[in-house]
Amino acid sequence: MWNHFKSIKNYQLLIFSYLLSILIAFIIYMSGGTHTAYPYFMNIPIILATFTNGKIKGLIHAVISGLLLGPYMPLFADSHTEQKPLNWIIRLLFFVLMSLIIGFLSDYSKKEYEKNNAITKEISDSHMATIYALVKLSESRDDETGTHIERVSVLCKLLTEKLLHLPKYANYIDDRFIENIYKASALHDIGKVGIPDRILLKPGKLTDEEFEVIKRHTVIGANTLLEVQKKYPNNKFLEFGIDITYYHHEKWNGKGYPFGLSKEEIPLCARIMALVDVYDALRSKRVYKEPYSHEESLEIIKEGKGSHFDPEITDVFLENEGEFKELFERITMNFEV
């Protein structure tokens, strides 16, 4: 999507640069001809076209701009004195040379950027692999199937992509948002490392006191990530991870935990995670229950619309429930094989 947007933007800038060249040519003619300093302004649209659209299109633009100030543009408009051919030819060649230099510099800077970006991505991927391994280690304590992290990550991504089609979120959800929630969703239960096995793995109903202990996993996890954020204050991935970890057990009606937030006080990423986490938990086997079917899980989620879950997010989930069922079962099957 970003590449498509960038292509449209570059095309618009190319059109703008041509219009600017025509405007400058008109100003040069009206101001008396090419004997003034105004021809130097033609450098601006040539640089713009070359830098945004590459050497070839920039070169074409430079030639056209040179011809606009060429044989039909007078040296002195008032007396209709023509330019000497050598003058406008040299100017055209200068425009072409400038376009080539800008084009080569632009290509070089883009290659260096891609090279540095590749190095940064490699480092980021290694960090994510380490985080993922630690999360998998913590999840192995209470996830019998071993695929909870994979499923919630992909299901959060799918649900977020579906929400993108709502006008309400059109200017809020973008590729970066989708990528961050996809990666950060794996952190949602990282705080469970601080919960004793006797409570976390208890096969029966928890007492009120035990449930209060379980609830602390949201704060334990978020506080851990907040400590990391102190070293990386501008890291969006950590910001998403903190919001998801803190608030994925909050409820739309304000009766969730740990802070009792309600409605849109709850960050969007956490509202998405809340529904996905419940769906995956319902469909998964745990020490305290057998898995529910897709249809049974849908009924429970419908009952939670407007109380547990954001009603708009619930509607989007229910409208696309077949895709979520297929994705859940495909991921589970792939990891069981």
Coordinates of C-alpha atoms in Angstrom, one line a residue:
M1 CA 0.0 0.0 0.0
W2 CA 2.9 2.4 0.9
N3 CA 4.6 1.7 -2.5
H4 CA 1.3 2.5 -4.3
F5 CA 0.9 5.7 -2.4
K6 CA 4.5 6.7 -3.0
S7 CA 4.1 6.0 -6.8
I8 CA 1.0 8.3 -6.9
K9 CA 2.8 11.0 -5.0
N10 CA 5.8 10.9 -7.3
Y11 CA 3.5 11.1 -10.3
Q12 CA 1.8 14.1 -8.9
L13 CA 5.1 15.8 -8.2
L14 CA 6.2 15.1 -11.8
I15 CA 3.0 16.8 -13.1
F16 CA 3.6 19.7 -10.7
S17 CA 7.2 20.1 -12.0
Y18 CA 6.0 20.3 -15.6
L19 CA 3.4 22.9 -14.7
L20 CA 6.0 24.8 -12.7
S21 CA 8.4 24.8 -15.8
I22 CA 5.6 26.2 -18.0
L23 CA 4.9 28.9 -15.4
I24 CA 8.5 29.8 -15.2
A25 CA 8.8 30.0 -19.0
F26 CA 5.8 32.3 -19.0
I27 CA 7.3 34.5 -16.3
I28 CA 10.6 34.7 -18.2
Y29 CA 8.8 35.8 -21.4
M30 CA 6.6 38.4 -19.6
S31 CA 9.6 39.8 -17.7
G32 CA 11.4 40.6 -20.9
G33 CA 13.2 37.4 -22.1
T34 CA 16.2 35.2 -21.3
H35 CA 18.5 38.1 -20.6
T36 CA 17.2 38.3 -17.1
A37 CA 18.1 36.1 -14.1
Y38 CA 14.8 34.3 -14.2
P39 CA 16.0 31.3 -16.3
Y40 CA 17.9 30.1 -13.3
F41 CA 14.6 29.4 -11.6
M42 CA 14.1 26.5 -14.1
N43 CA 16.6 24.5 -12.1
I44 CA 13.9 24.0 -9.4
P45 CA 11.4 21.9 -11.3
I46 CA 14.2 20.0 -13.0
I47 CA 15.7 19.0 -9.6
L48 CA 12.2 18.2 -8.3
A49 CA 11.4 15.9 -11.2
T50 CA 14.7 14.1 -11.2
F51 CA 14.9 13.6 -7.4
T52 CA 11.4 12.2 -7.1
N53 CA 11.1 10.3 -10.4
G54 CA 14.6 9.1 -11.3
K55 CA 17.2 9.9 -14.0
I56 CA 15.2 9.0 -17.1
K57 CA 12.1 11.1 -16.3
G58 CA 14.3 13.8 -14.9
L59 CA 16.4 13.8 -18.1
I60 CA 13.3 14.1 -20.3
H61 CA 12.1 17.0 -18.1
A62 CA 15.4 18.7 -18.4
V63 CA 15.3 18.5 -22.2
I64 CA 11.7 19.8 -22.4
S65 CA 12.6 22.6 -20.0
G66 CA 15.6 23.5 -22.1
L67 CA 13.5 23.7 -25.2
L68 CA 10.9 25.9 -23.5
L69 CA 13.7 28.4 -23.1
G70 CA 15.1 27.5 -26.5
P71 CA 14.7 28.8 -30.0
Y72 CA 11.2 30.3 -29.5
M73 CA 12.1 32.2 -26.3
P74 CA 13.5 35.6 -27.2
L75 CA 16.5 37.2 -25.7
F76 CA 14.7 40.5 -25.5
A77 CA 10.9 40.2 -25.7
D78 CA 10.2 43.8 -26.4
S79 CA 12.4 44.0 -29.5
H80 CA 11.8 40.4 -30.5
T81 CA 15.6 39.8 -30.4
E82 CA 16.3 36.1 -30.8
Q83 CA 18.8 34.2 -28.8
K84 CA 21.9 32.9 -30.4
P85 CA 21.5 29.1 -30.9
L86 CA 24.7 28.4 -29.0
N87 CA 23.2 30.2 -25.9
W88 CA 20.1 28.1 -25.6
I89 CA 21.9 24.9 -26.6
I90 CA 24.5 25.4 -23.8
R91 CA 21.6 26.1 -21.4
L92 CA 19.8 22.9 -22.5
L93 CA 23.1 20.9 -22.0
F94 CA 23.5 22.5 -18.6
F95 CA 20.0 21.4 -17.6
V96 CA 20.7 17.9 -18.9
L97 CA 24.0 17.7 -17.0
M98 CA 22.5 19.0 -13.8
S99 CA 19.7 16.4 -14.2
L100 CA 22.2 13.6 -14.6
I101 CA 24.2 14.7 -11.6
I102 CA 21.1 15.0 -9.4
G103 CA 19.9 11.6 -10.7
F104 CA 23.2 9.8 -9.9
L105 CA 23.4 11.4 -6.5
S106 CA 19.7 10.5 -5.8
D107 CA 20.4 6.8 -6.9
Y108 CA 23.5 6.7 -4.7
S109 CA 21.7 8.1 -1.6
K110 CA 18.8 5.6 -2.2
K111 CA 21.2 2.7 -2.4
E112 CA 23.0 3.8 0.8
Y113 CA 19.6 4.1 2.5
E114 CA 18.5 0.7 1.3
K115 CA 21.8 -0.8 2.5
N116 CA 21.5 0.8 5.9
N117 CA 17.9 -0.1 6.1
A118 CA 18.8 -3.7 5.4
I119 CA 21.4 -3.7 8.2
T120 CA 18.8 -2.1 10.5
K121 CA 16.2 -4.7 9.6
E122 CA 18.7 -7.5 10.2
I123 CA 19.4 -6.1 13.7
S124 CA 15.7 -5.6 14.3
D125 CA 14.9 -9.2 13.2
S126 CA 17.5 -10.6 15.5
H127 CA 16.0 -8.6 18.4
M128 CA 12.6 -9.9 17.5
A129 CA 13.8 -13.5 17.3
T130 CA 15.3 -13.1 20.8
I131 CA 12.0 -11.6 22.1
Y132 CA 10.0 -14.2 20.4
A133 CA 12.1 -17.0 22.0
L134 CA 11.6 -15.5 25.4
V135 CA 7.9 -15.1 24.9
K136 CA 7.6 -18.7 23.6
L137 CA 9.4 -19.9 26.8
S138 CA 7.0 -18.1 29.0
E139 CA 3.9 -19.3 27.0
S140 CA 5.1 -22.9 27.2
R141 CA 4.1 -23.0 30.8
D142 CA 0.3 -22.8 30.2
D143 CA -0.2 -23.2 26.4
E144 CA -0.8 -26.9 25.6
T145 CA -0.8 -26.5 21.9
G146 CA 2.2 -24.2 21.6
T147 CA 0.6 -22.1 18.9
H148 CA -1.1 -19.3 20.9
I149 CA 1.5 -16.7 20.0
E150 CA 1.5 -17.4 16.3
R151 CA -2.3 -17.4 16.1
V152 CA -3.0 -14.2 18.0
S153 CA -0.3 -12.4 16.0
V154 CA -1.8 -13.4 12.7
L155 CA -5.4 -13.0 13.9
C156 CA -4.7 -9.5 15.2
K157 CA -3.1 -8.6 11.9
L158 CA -6.2 -9.9 10.0
L159 CA -8.7 -8.0 12.2
T160 CA -6.7 -4.8 11.9
E161 CA -6.6 -5.1 8.1
K162 CA -10.4 -5.5 8.2
L163 CA -10.8 -2.4 10.4
L164 CA -8.8 -0.4 7.9
H165 CA -11.9 -0.4 5.6
L166 CA -13.9 1.6 8.2
P167 CA -13.9 5.3 7.5
K168 CA -13.3 5.9 11.2
Y169 CA -9.9 4.3 11.1
A170 CA -8.8 5.1 7.5
N171 CA -6.4 7.9 8.7
Y172 CA -5.4 6.0 11.9
I173 CA -4.5 2.5 10.8
D174 CA -1.6 2.2 8.3
D175 CA 1.0 -0.3 7.3
R176 CA 3.2 0.6 10.3
F177 CA 0.2 0.2 12.7
I178 CA -0.5 -3.3 11.3
E179 CA 3.1 -4.3 11.5
N180 CA 3.5 -3.1 15.1
I181 CA 0.3 -4.8 16.3
Y182 CA 1.3 -8.0 14.5
K183 CA 4.7 -8.1 16.3
A184 CA 3.7 -6.6 19.7
S185 CA 0.7 -8.8 20.2
A186 CA 3.1 -11.6 21.1
L187 CA 4.0 -9.7 24.2
H188 CA 0.5 -9.6 25.7
D189 CA 0.9 -12.3 28.3
I190 CA 4.7 -11.9 29.0
G191 CA 3.9 -10.9 32.6
K192 CA 2.7 -14.5 33.3
V193 CA 6.4 -15.3 34.1
G194 CA 5.7 -13.7 37.4
I195 CA 2.6 -15.8 38.3
P196 CA 3.2 -19.0 40.4
D197 CA 2.6 -22.4 38.7
R198 CA 0.2 -23.4 41.4
I199 CA -2.2 -20.6 40.2
L200 CA -1.3 -20.4 36.6
L201 CA -1.7 -24.1 36.0
K202 CA -4.5 -24.8 38.4
P203 CA -7.0 -27.2 36.7
G204 CA -10.1 -25.9 38.6
K205 CA -11.8 -22.6 39.3
L206 CA -9.6 -19.9 40.8
T207 CA -10.5 -18.4 44.2
D208 CA -11.0 -14.6 44.4
E209 CA -7.5 -14.3 45.9
E210 CA -5.9 -16.4 43.2
F211 CA -7.7 -14.4 40.5
E212 CA -6.3 -11.2 41.9
V213 CA -2.8 -12.7 41.5
I214 CA -3.5 -13.7 37.9
K215 CA -4.7 -10.2 37.1
R216 CA -1.2 -8.9 38.1
H217 CA 0.3 -10.4 34.9
T218 CA -0.8 -7.3 33.0
V219 CA 1.1 -4.9 35.3
I220 CA 4.1 -7.2 35.6
G221 CA 4.5 -7.4 31.8
A222 CA 3.8 -3.7 31.1
N223 CA 6.2 -2.6 33.9
T224 CA 8.9 -4.8 32.4
L225 CA 8.4 -3.2 29.0
L226 CA 8.4 0.3 30.5
E227 CA 11.8 -0.3 31.9
V228 CA 13.1 -1.3 28.4
Q229 CA 11.3 1.8 27.0
K230 CA 13.4 4.1 29.1
K231 CA 16.4 3.1 27.0
Y232 CA 14.4 3.2 23.7
P233 CA 11.8 6.0 24.3
N234 CA 10.8 6.4 20.7
N235 CA 10.3 2.8 19.9
K236 CA 6.8 2.3 18.5
F237 CA 6.9 -1.5 18.9
L238 CA 7.5 -1.1 22.6
E239 CA 4.7 1.5 22.8
F240 CA 2.3 -1.0 21.2
G241 CA 3.6 -3.8 23.5
I242 CA 3.0 -1.7 26.6
D243 CA -0.6 -0.8 25.6
I244 CA -1.5 -4.3 24.6
T245 CA 0.1 -5.8 27.8
Y246 CA -1.5 -3.3 30.1
Y247 CA -5.0 -3.1 28.6
H248 CA -5.9 -6.3 26.8
H249 CA -8.1 -7.4 29.7
E250 CA -10.0 -4.1 30.0
K251 CA -13.6 -4.2 28.9
W252 CA -15.7 -1.9 26.8
N253 CA -18.1 -1.4 29.8
G254 CA -15.3 -0.5 32.2
K255 CA -15.5 -3.7 34.2
G256 CA -12.1 -5.1 33.2
Y257 CA -8.7 -4.8 34.7
P258 CA -6.2 -3.5 35.8
F259 CA -7.5 0.1 35.6
G260 CA -11.2 -0.3 34.7
L261 CA -10.9 1.8 31.5
S262 CA -14.0 1.9 29.3
K263 CA -14.8 2.4 25.6
E264 CA -12.2 4.4 23.7
E265 CA -10.2 5.1 26.8
I266 CA -8.8 1.7 25.9
P267 CA -6.1 1.9 23.2
L268 CA -7.3 0.5 19.8
C269 CA -4.6 -2.1 19.7
A270 CA -5.7 -3.4 23.1
R271 CA -9.3 -3.5 22.1
I272 CA -8.4 -5.6 19.0
M273 CA -6.2 -7.9 21.2
A274 CA -9.0 -8.3 23.7
L275 CA -11.3 -9.9 21.2
V276 CA -8.6 -12.0 19.4
D277 CA -7.3 -13.3 22.8
V278 CA -10.7 -14.4 23.9
Y279 CA -11.5 -16.1 20.6
D280 CA -8.2 -18.0 20.7
A281 CA -8.6 -18.9 24.3
L282 CA -12.1 -20.2 23.7
R283 CA -11.0 -22.4 20.8
S284 CA -7.9 -23.7 22.7
K285 CA -7.5 -26.5 25.2
R286 CA -6.3 -25.5 28.6
V287 CA -5.6 -27.3 31.8
Y288 CA -9.0 -26.1 33.2
K289 CA -11.2 -26.6 30.0
E290 CA -11.7 -28.4 26.7
P291 CA -11.7 -26.3 23.5
Y292 CA -15.0 -24.7 22.3
S293 CA -16.0 -25.0 18.7
H294 CA -15.9 -22.0 16.3
E295 CA -19.7 -21.7 16.5
E296 CA -19.8 -21.8 20.3
S297 CA -17.0 -19.2 20.5
L298 CA -19.0 -16.9 18.2
E299 CA -22.0 -17.1 20.4
I300 CA -19.9 -16.1 23.5
I301 CA -18.3 -13.2 21.6
K302 CA -21.8 -12.0 20.4
E303 CA -22.9 -12.0 24.1
G304 CA -19.9 -9.8 24.9
K305 CA -20.5 -7.2 22.2
G306 CA -20.9 -3.8 23.8
S307 CA -20.0 -5.1 27.3
H308 CA -16.7 -6.9 27.0
F309 CA -15.8 -6.0 23.4
D310 CA -15.8 -2.8 21.3
P311 CA -19.1 -3.2 19.3
E312 CA -17.7 -2.0 16.0
I313 CA -14.7 -4.3 16.2
T314 CA -17.0 -7.2 17.1
D315 CA -19.2 -6.5 14.1
V316 CA -16.1 -6.5 11.8
F317 CA -15.0 -9.8 13.4
L318 CA -18.4 -11.4 12.9
E319 CA -18.7 -10.2 9.3
N320 CA -15.5 -12.0 8.5
E321 CA -15.8 -14.9 11.0
G322 CA -15.2 -17.5 8.2
E323 CA -11.7 -16.1 7.5
F324 CA -10.8 -16.2 11.2
K325 CA -12.0 -19.8 11.5
E326 CA -10.0 -20.9 8.5
L327 CA -6.9 -19.0 9.7
F328 CA -7.1 -20.4 13.2
E329 CA -7.4 -24.0 12.0
R330 CA -4.7 -23.6 9.3
I331 CA -2.1 -22.3 11.8
T332 CA -3.0 -24.9 14.4
M333 CA -2.7 -27.7 11.8
N334 CA 0.6 -26.4 10.4
F335 CA 2.2 -26.5 13.8
E336 CA 0.8 -29.9 14.7
V337 CA 2.2 -31.5 11.6

